[in-house]
Tab-separated table of C-alpha atoms in Angstrom:
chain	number	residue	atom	x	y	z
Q	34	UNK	CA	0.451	-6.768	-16.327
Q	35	UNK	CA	-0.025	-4.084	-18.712
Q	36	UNK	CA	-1.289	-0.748	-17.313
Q	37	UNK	CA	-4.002	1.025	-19.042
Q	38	UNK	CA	-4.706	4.510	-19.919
Q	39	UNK	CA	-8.193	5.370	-18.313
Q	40	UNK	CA	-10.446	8.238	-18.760
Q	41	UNK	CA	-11.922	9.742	-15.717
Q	42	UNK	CA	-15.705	10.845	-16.574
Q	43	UNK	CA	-18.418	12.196	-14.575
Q	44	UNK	CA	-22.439	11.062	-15.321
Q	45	UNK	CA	-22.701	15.090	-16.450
Q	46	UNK	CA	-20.391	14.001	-18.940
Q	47	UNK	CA	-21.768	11.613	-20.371
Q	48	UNK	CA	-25.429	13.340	-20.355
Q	49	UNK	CA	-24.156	16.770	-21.830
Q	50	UNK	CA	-21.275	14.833	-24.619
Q	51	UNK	CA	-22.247	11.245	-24.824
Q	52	UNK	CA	-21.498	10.836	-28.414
Q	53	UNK	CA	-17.702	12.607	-28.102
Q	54	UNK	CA	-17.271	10.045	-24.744
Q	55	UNK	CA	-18.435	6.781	-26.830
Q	56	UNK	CA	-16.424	7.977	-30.053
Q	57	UNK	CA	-13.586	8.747	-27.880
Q	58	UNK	CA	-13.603	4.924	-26.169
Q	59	UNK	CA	-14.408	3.604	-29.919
Q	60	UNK	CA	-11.596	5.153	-31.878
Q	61	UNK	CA	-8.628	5.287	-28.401
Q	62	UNK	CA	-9.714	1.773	-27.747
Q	63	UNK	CA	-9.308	2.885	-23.886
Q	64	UNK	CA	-11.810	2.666	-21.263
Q	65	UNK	CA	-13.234	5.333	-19.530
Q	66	UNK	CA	-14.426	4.967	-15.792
Q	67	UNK	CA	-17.568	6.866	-14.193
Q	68	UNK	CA	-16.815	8.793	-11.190
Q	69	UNK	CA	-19.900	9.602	-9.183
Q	70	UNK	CA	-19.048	11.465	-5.943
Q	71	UNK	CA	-15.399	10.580	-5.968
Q	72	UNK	CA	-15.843	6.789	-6.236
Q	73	UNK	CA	-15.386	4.602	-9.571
Q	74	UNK	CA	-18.523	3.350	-10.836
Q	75	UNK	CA	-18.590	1.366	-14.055
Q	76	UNK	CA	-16.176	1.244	-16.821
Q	77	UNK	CA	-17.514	1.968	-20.772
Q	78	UNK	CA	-15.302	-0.065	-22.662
Q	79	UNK	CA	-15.316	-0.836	-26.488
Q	80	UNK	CA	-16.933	-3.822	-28.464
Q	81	UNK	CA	-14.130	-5.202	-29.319
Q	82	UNK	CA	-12.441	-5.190	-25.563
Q	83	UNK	CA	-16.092	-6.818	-24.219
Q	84	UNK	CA	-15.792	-9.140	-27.069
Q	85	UNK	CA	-12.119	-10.343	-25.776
Q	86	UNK	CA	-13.042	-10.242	-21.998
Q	87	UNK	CA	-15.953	-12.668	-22.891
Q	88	UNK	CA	-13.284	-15.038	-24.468
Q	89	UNK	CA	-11.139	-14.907	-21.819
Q	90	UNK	CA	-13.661	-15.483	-19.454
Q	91	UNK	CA	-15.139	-18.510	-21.522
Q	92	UNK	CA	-11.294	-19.994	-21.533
Q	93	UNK	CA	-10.950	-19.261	-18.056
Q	94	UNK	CA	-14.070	-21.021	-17.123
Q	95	UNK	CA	-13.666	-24.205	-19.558
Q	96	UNK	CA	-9.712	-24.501	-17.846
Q	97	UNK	CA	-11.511	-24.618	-14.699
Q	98	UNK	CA	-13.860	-27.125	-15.589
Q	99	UNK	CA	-11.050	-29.404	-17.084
Q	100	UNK	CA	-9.063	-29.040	-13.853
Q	101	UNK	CA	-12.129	-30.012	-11.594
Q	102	UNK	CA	-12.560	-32.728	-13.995
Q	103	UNK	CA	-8.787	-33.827	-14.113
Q	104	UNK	CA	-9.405	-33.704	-10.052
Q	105	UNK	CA	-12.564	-35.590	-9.812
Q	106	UNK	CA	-10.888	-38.040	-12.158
Q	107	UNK	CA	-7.980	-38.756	-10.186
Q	108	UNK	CA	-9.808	-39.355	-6.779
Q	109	UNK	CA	-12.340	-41.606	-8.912
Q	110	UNK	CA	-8.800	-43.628	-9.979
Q	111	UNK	CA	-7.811	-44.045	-6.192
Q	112	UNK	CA	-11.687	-45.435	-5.144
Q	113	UNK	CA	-12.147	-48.903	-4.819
Q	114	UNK	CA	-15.936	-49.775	-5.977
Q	115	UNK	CA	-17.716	-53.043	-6.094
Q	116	UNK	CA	-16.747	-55.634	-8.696
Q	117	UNK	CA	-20.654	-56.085	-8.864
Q	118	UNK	CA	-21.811	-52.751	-8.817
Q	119	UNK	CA	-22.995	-53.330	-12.716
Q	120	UNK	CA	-25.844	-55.650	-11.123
Q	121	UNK	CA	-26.392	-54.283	-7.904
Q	122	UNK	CA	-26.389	-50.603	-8.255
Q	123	UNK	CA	-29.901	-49.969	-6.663
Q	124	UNK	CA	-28.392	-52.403	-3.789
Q	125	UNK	CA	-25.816	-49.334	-3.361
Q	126	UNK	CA	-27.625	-46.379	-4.187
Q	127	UNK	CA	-30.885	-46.666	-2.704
Q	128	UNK	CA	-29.862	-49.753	0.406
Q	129	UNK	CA	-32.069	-52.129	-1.156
């Protein structure tokens, strides 16, 4: 895993310089994290990082899906279900 270069700011900082702080994360392309009483807050982050963090998250979350669904379709192969539940199904679901 790659390491990335972080800026430290303060909430001062970005009150008294916002526009240098977002031009700075714009044209560095590096994050900078909020420190508010010596603990990390947020992260500002450019468009185009958000933009690739939502893709990875969307790919991440569509893999899972297809592995629950891979799952779920191999303990569906391994059930035994009526030969008649076609015709009977309410029999089944509901008792009837």
């Amino acid at each position: 895993m790659t390491q990335l270069n972080t800026t430290a700011i303060t909430p001062r900082d970005i009150l008294r310089n916002y526009k240098n702080v977002f031009d700075n994360i714009k044209r560095t392309k590096q994050p900078a994290i909020v420190i508010s009483r010596k603990e990390p807050q947020v992260a500002i982050i450019s468009l185009d990082d958000l933009e690739q963090l939502q893709a990875l998250h969307y790919r991440n979350s569509t893999k899972a899906l297809l592995d629950f669904a891979n799952k779920a379709r191999g303990i569906l192969a391994q059930e035994k279900l009526p030969e008649d539940l076609a015709t009977n199904h309410d029999k089944y679901l509901w008792g009837k």
